[in-house]
Short mmCIF file of C-alpha atoms in Angstrom, two decimals:
data_model
loop_
_atom_site.label_atom_id
_atom_site.label_comp_id
_atom_site.label_asym_id
_atom_site.label_seq_id
_atom_site.Cartn_x
_atom_site.Cartn_y
_atom_site.Cartn_z
CA MET A 298 0.00 0.00 0.00
CA LYS A 299 2.82 2.36 0.85
CA HIS A 300 4.50 1.54 -2.46
CA LEU A 301 1.35 2.39 -4.45
CA LEU A 302 1.02 5.76 -2.77
CA GLN A 303 4.59 6.80 -3.59
CA GLY A 304 6.21 7.92 -6.77
CA ARG A 305 4.55 8.39 -10.11
CA ALA A 306 1.81 5.86 -9.42
CA GLY A 307 0.65 7.84 -6.42
CA PHE A 308 0.81 11.06 -8.43
CA LEU A 309 -1.30 9.60 -11.24
CA LEU A 310 -3.77 8.16 -8.76
CA GLY A 311 -4.02 11.56 -7.11
CA ARG A 312 -4.64 13.26 -10.47
CA VAL A 313 -7.40 10.75 -11.27
CA LEU A 314 -8.99 11.26 -7.88
CA VAL A 315 -8.80 15.04 -8.27
CA LEU A 316 -10.35 14.97 -11.74
CA TRP A 317 -13.02 12.50 -10.73
CA SER A 318 -13.91 14.41 -7.55
CA THR A 319 -13.94 17.73 -9.44
CA LEU A 320 -16.28 16.33 -12.10
CA SER A 321 -18.43 14.70 -9.44
CA THR A 322 -18.55 17.92 -7.47
CA LEU A 323 -19.70 19.88 -10.52
CA ILE A 324 -22.36 17.28 -11.30
CA LEU A 325 -23.51 17.11 -7.70
CA VAL A 326 -23.67 20.90 -7.35
CA ALA A 327 -25.62 21.10 -10.60
CA GLY A 328 -27.90 18.37 -9.32
CA MET A 329 -28.44 20.16 -6.01
CA ILE A 330 -29.42 23.29 -7.95
CA ALA A 331 -31.56 21.45 -10.50
CA VAL A 332 -33.45 19.12 -8.14
CA PRO A 333 -35.47 21.90 -6.39
CA LEU A 334 -36.32 23.44 -9.76
CA LEU A 335 -37.36 20.08 -11.19
CA GLY A 336 -39.25 19.31 -7.99
CA LYS A 337 -41.20 22.56 -8.28
CA LYS A 338 -42.08 21.81 -11.90
CA ALA A 339 -43.03 18.25 -11.01
CA SER A 340 -45.16 19.54 -8.15
CA ILE A 341 -47.02 22.00 -10.37
CA ALA A 342 -47.39 19.51 -13.23
CA GLY A 343 -48.57 16.76 -10.89
CA GLN A 344 -51.09 18.99 -9.15
CA THR A 345 -52.39 20.21 -12.51
CA ALA A 346 -52.74 16.64 -13.76
CA PHE A 347 -54.51 15.52 -10.58
CA LEU A 348 -56.86 18.52 -10.66
CA ASP A 349 -57.63 17.99 -14.35
CA LEU A 350 -58.38 14.35 -13.58
CA ALA A 351 -60.58 15.40 -10.64
CA ASP A 352 -62.43 17.90 -12.87
CA GLY A 353 -63.01 15.14 -15.41
CA ALA A 354 -64.36 12.88 -12.68
CA GLY A 355 -66.65 15.70 -11.50
CA GLU A 356 -67.98 16.23 -15.03
CA LEU A 357 -68.52 12.49 -15.37
CA ALA A 358 -70.45 12.47 -12.08
CA VAL A 359 -72.65 15.32 -13.34
CA ALA A 360 -73.27 13.44 -16.59
CA VAL A 361 -74.19 10.31 -14.64
CA ASP A 362 -76.53 12.38 -12.46
CA ASP A 363 -78.19 13.80 -15.59
CA ALA A 364 -78.61 10.28 -16.95
CA GLY A 365 -80.14 9.26 -13.63
CA ILE A 366 -82.61 12.17 -13.81
CA VAL A 367 -83.62 11.09 -17.32
CA LEU A 368 -84.11 7.53 -16.09
CA GLU A 369 -86.22 8.72 -13.16
CA ARG A 370 -88.39 10.90 -15.40
CA THR A 371 -88.81 8.01 -17.85
CA ALA A 372 -89.85 5.74 -14.99
CA ASP A 373 -92.38 8.37 -13.84
CA ALA A 374 -93.77 8.64 -17.38
CA LEU A 375 -94.07 4.85 -17.64
CA GLU A 376 -95.85 4.67 -14.31
CA ALA A 377 -98.24 7.40 -15.43
CA SER A 378 -98.88 5.47 -18.66
CA ALA A 379 -99.49 2.27 -16.71
CA SER A 380 -101.95 4.12 -14.45
CA ALA A 381 -103.76 5.55 -17.49
CA LEU A 382 -104.00 2.11 -19.13
CA GLU A 383 -105.21 0.58 -15.88
CA GLU A 384 -107.84 3.29 -15.57
CA ALA A 385 -108.86 2.71 -19.19
CA ASN A 386 -109.17 -1.01 -18.46
CA SER A 387 -111.37 -0.23 -15.46
CA ASN A 388 -113.50 2.11 -17.59
CA ILE A 389 -113.88 -0.64 -20.20
CA GLN A 390 -115.04 -3.05 -17.53
CA GLU A 391 -117.58 -0.48 -16.32
CA LEU A 392 -118.63 0.31 -19.91
CA GLN A 393 -119.40 -3.28 -20.85
CA PRO A 394 -122.67 -3.56 -18.85
CA LEU A 395 -123.85 -0.25 -20.34
CA LEU A 396 -122.97 -1.40 -23.86
CA GLU A 397 -124.79 -4.67 -23.22
CA SER A 398 -127.89 -2.75 -22.11
CA VAL A 399 -127.74 -0.47 -25.15
CA ARG A 400 -127.23 -3.46 -27.44
CA ILE A 401 -130.29 -5.23 -26.06
CA LEU A 402 -132.30 -1.98 -26.23
CA LEU A 403 -131.38 -1.33 -29.86
CA GLY A 404 -131.32 -4.92 -31.03
CA VAL A 405 -134.44 -6.27 -29.31
CA GLU A 406 -136.58 -3.76 -27.47
CA ALA A 407 -136.48 -0.86 -29.93
CA PRO A 408 -137.33 -3.01 -33.02
CA ASP A 409 -140.14 -4.72 -31.12
CA THR A 410 -141.46 -1.34 -30.03
CA LEU A 411 -141.30 0.02 -33.59
CA ILE A 412 -143.02 -3.04 -34.99
CA ALA A 413 -145.74 -2.73 -32.34
CA THR A 414 -146.06 0.96 -33.20
CA GLN A 415 -146.46 0.13 -36.90
CA GLN A 416 -149.10 -2.44 -36.04
CA ALA A 417 -150.90 0.13 -33.91
CA LEU A 418 -150.73 2.67 -36.73
CA ALA A 419 -152.05 0.09 -39.20
CA ALA A 420 -154.91 -0.66 -36.85
CA ALA A 421 -155.64 3.04 -36.47
CA GLU A 422 -155.75 3.72 -40.19
CA SER A 423 -159.36 2.51 -40.60
CA GLY A 424 -160.47 4.60 -37.66
CA ALA A 425 -158.51 7.58 -38.99
CA ARG A 426 -160.17 7.09 -42.36
CA ALA A 427 -163.62 7.12 -40.78
CA MET A 428 -162.73 10.13 -38.65
CA ASP A 429 -161.40 11.91 -41.72
CA GLN A 430 -164.73 11.29 -43.50
CA VAL A 431 -166.71 12.59 -40.52
CA LEU A 432 -164.55 15.70 -40.26
CA ARG A 433 -164.88 16.37 -43.96
CA ALA A 434 -168.65 16.00 -43.69
CA LEU A 435 -168.78 18.39 -40.78
CA SER A 436 -166.52 20.79 -42.64
CA SER A 437 -168.85 20.72 -45.63
CA ILE A 438 -171.62 22.18 -43.47
CA ARG A 439 -169.34 24.38 -41.46
CA PHE A 440 -171.89 27.21 -41.67
CA LEU A 441 -173.87 25.08 -39.24
CA THR A 442 -171.11 23.20 -37.35
CA GLY A 443 -168.34 25.76 -37.44
CA VAL A 444 -165.86 22.95 -38.17
CA ARG A 445 -163.18 23.70 -40.74
CA TYR A 446 -161.16 20.66 -41.89
CA GLU A 447 -158.97 21.02 -44.95
CA PRO A 448 -155.80 18.88 -44.39
CA ASP A 449 -153.16 18.51 -47.10
CA GLN A 450 -153.65 14.76 -46.96
CA PRO A 451 -156.13 12.46 -45.30
CA LEU A 452 -155.44 11.41 -41.77
CA ASP A 453 -155.18 7.72 -42.62
CA VAL A 454 -152.65 8.49 -45.37
CA ALA A 455 -150.57 10.50 -42.90
CA LEU A 456 -150.62 7.59 -40.46
CA GLN A 457 -149.65 5.23 -43.27
CA GLU A 458 -146.69 7.44 -44.23
CA VAL A 459 -145.58 7.55 -40.60
CA SER A 460 -145.76 3.76 -40.46
CA GLU A 461 -143.82 3.45 -43.71
CA SER A 462 -141.15 5.84 -42.41
CA LEU A 463 -140.59 3.40 -39.55
CA ASP A 464 -139.95 0.45 -41.86
CA THR A 465 -136.16 0.93 -42.07
CA MET A 466 -135.62 1.81 -38.42
CA PRO A 467 -135.81 -1.69 -36.87
CA ALA A 468 -133.16 -2.98 -39.29
CA ALA A 469 -131.00 0.08 -38.58
CA PHE A 470 -131.31 -0.45 -34.84
CA ILE A 471 -130.46 -4.13 -35.24
CA LYS A 472 -127.39 -3.20 -37.32
CA VAL A 473 -126.21 -0.74 -34.67
CA SER A 474 -126.80 -3.44 -32.04
CA GLN A 475 -124.65 -5.86 -34.06
CA GLU A 476 -121.90 -3.25 -34.37
CA ILE A 477 -122.04 -2.70 -30.61
CA GLU A 478 -121.73 -6.47 -30.13
CA VAL A 479 -118.63 -6.51 -32.39
CA PHE A 480 -117.25 -3.59 -30.41
CA GLU A 481 -117.88 -5.48 -27.18
CA GLU A 482 -115.96 -8.46 -28.55
CA LYS A 483 -113.06 -6.18 -29.45
CA LEU A 484 -113.13 -4.70 -25.97
CA ASP A 485 -113.05 -8.23 -24.54
CA GLU A 486 -109.99 -8.93 -26.68
CA MET A 487 -108.38 -5.65 -25.63
CA GLN A 488 -108.66 -6.28 -21.90
CA PRO A 489 -105.97 -9.03 -21.71
CA GLU A 490 -103.72 -6.93 -23.93
CA LEU A 491 -104.22 -3.90 -21.72
CA GLU A 492 -103.54 -5.94 -18.60
CA GLY A 493 -100.39 -7.38 -20.21
CA SER A 494 -99.29 -3.89 -21.28
CA VAL A 495 -99.83 -2.57 -17.74
CA GLN A 496 -97.76 -5.41 -16.28
CA ALA A 497 -94.99 -4.96 -18.87
CA ILE A 498 -94.82 -1.19 -18.40
CA THR A 499 -94.86 -1.57 -14.61
CA GLY A 500 -92.02 -4.10 -14.80
CA LEU A 501 -90.03 -1.82 -17.08
CA SER A 502 -90.58 1.10 -14.71
CA ARG A 503 -89.31 -0.99 -11.78
CA SER A 504 -86.26 -2.02 -13.80
CA LEU A 505 -85.53 1.62 -14.63
CA ARG A 506 -85.83 2.61 -10.99
CA SER A 507 -83.47 -0.21 -10.00
CA PHE A 508 -81.05 0.94 -12.69
CA PHE A 509 -81.49 4.51 -11.45
CA SER A 510 -80.36 3.37 -7.98
CA SER A 511 -77.28 1.76 -9.55
CA VAL A 512 -76.55 4.95 -11.49
CA GLN A 513 -76.83 6.99 -8.29
CA SER A 514 -74.41 4.62 -6.56
CA ALA A 515 -72.02 4.97 -9.50
CA ALA A 516 -72.27 8.77 -9.30
CA ASP A 517 -71.52 8.67 -5.57
CA GLY A 518 -68.53 6.40 -6.23
CA ILE A 519 -67.22 8.78 -8.90
CA ARG A 520 -67.56 11.70 -6.48
CA ALA A 521 -65.62 9.73 -3.86
CA ILE A 522 -62.89 9.14 -6.45
CA GLU A 523 -62.93 12.86 -7.29
CA ALA A 524 -62.47 13.76 -3.61
CA SER A 525 -59.64 11.24 -3.31
CA ILE A 526 -57.91 12.67 -6.38
CA ARG A 527 -58.20 16.23 -5.04
CA SER A 528 -56.78 15.07 -1.72
CA GLN A 529 -53.91 13.40 -3.58
CA ALA A 530 -53.33 16.65 -5.47
CA VAL A 531 -52.87 18.42 -2.13
CA ASN A 532 -50.56 15.69 -0.80
CA TRP A 533 -48.55 15.55 -4.04
CA LYS A 534 -46.77 18.84 -3.29
CA ARG A 535 -45.74 17.62 0.16
CA GLN A 536 -44.55 14.30 -1.24
CA VAL A 537 -42.47 16.05 -3.91
CA GLN A 538 -40.98 18.42 -1.30
CA ALA A 539 -40.08 15.45 0.92
CA ALA A 540 -38.51 13.66 -2.05
CA VAL A 541 -36.51 16.79 -2.92
CA ILE A 542 -35.19 17.04 0.64
CA ILE A 543 -34.17 13.37 0.63
CA VAL A 544 -32.40 13.73 -2.71
CA GLU A 545 -30.70 16.93 -1.56
CA ILE A 546 -29.42 15.15 1.56
CA ALA A 547 -28.14 12.27 -0.58
CA LEU A 548 -26.47 14.68 -3.00
CA PHE A 549 -24.93 16.62 -0.12
CA HIS A 550 -23.59 13.39 1.33
CA SER A 551 -22.12 12.48 -2.07
CA LEU A 552 -20.68 15.99 -2.39
CA THR A 553 -18.95 15.59 0.98
CA ALA A 554 -17.47 12.31 -0.20
CA ALA A 555 -16.35 13.94 -3.45
CA ILE A 556 -14.66 16.79 -1.55
CA ALA A 557 -12.90 14.27 0.69
CA THR A 558 -11.77 12.40 -2.40
CA TRP A 559 -10.51 15.62 -3.94
CA TYR A 560 -8.56 16.33 -0.77
CA VAL A 561 -6.93 12.86 -0.84
CA GLY A 562 -6.15 13.26 -4.52
CA SER A 563 -4.56 16.67 -3.97
CA LEU A 564 -2.33 15.16 -1.25
CA LEU A 565 -1.22 12.41 -3.62
CA THR A 566 -0.33 14.88 -6.35
CA GLU A 567 1.88 16.78 -3.94
CA GLN A 568 4.09 13.71 -3.34
CA LYS A 569 5.80 14.25 -6.71
CA GLN A 570 7.62 17.15 -5.13
CA SER A 571 8.15 15.52 -1.69
CA PRO A 572 7.15 11.88 -1.93
CA GLU A 573 8.57 10.76 1.39
CA GLN A 574 6.78 13.47 3.32
CA THR A 575 3.55 12.88 1.44
CA GLY A 576 3.70 9.14 2.11
CA LYS A 577 4.27 9.77 5.77
CA ASP A 578 1.30 12.16 5.86
CA LEU A 579 -0.95 9.63 4.19
CA LEU A 580 0.20 6.76 6.39
CA SER A 581 -0.22 8.84 9.50
#
């Protein structure tokens, strides 16, 4: 060891140590200057990135909330539609007895009544004819009776025309009754469809409300993530500052070692002029 530290070998080793320590010192000093600057930039960039990410999460939460509102309104509309269909089904059930009564009235009672009326009019024609003759006779001697009877047509003819005008009405009533019966059959067919539609719409509304609950949970989760990101943005600056301090301490420690190396190297370079003294100083 003493031989290596003496003579030209020791001088060369000292020069290498001096050059290496000088270069290391420059690099370490530059690093100690650059690390705080880079740490500040990293702190700002990291906080900006975290805040941008948090803003994006907040916007996503708002969008999810809006979607949830749309789902809730759709569920409300479906429930209103189901209620309207259910009410319509109830009205149909209440309407059926009335339609049945009208159908019987138009299809059976009204034609029978009209036919009976025509028969009564036919029976009254002979009496009306006789009455018409009596009234005409009385009118012919109105200077004695004071009766004036000058109708446009005889009374029996008028009754006959009334009876003839009723000929088409029974068939018309029966036709309307048949149409009501067809309508009743269609209503009977509609009821199961309405009930099925009410059940389907109600089920869809329940599914939407269940999905709405899931969407709300997702929105709450996104907001929790947003809060966590914002908290991390606040902690990021402290973490970067702590990392900068640790690196600065490490660099300072390395700088101290480099300075010590430079000192040893400078002592070795001096031995070219007084090698014995330099060797003694190193060994001591």
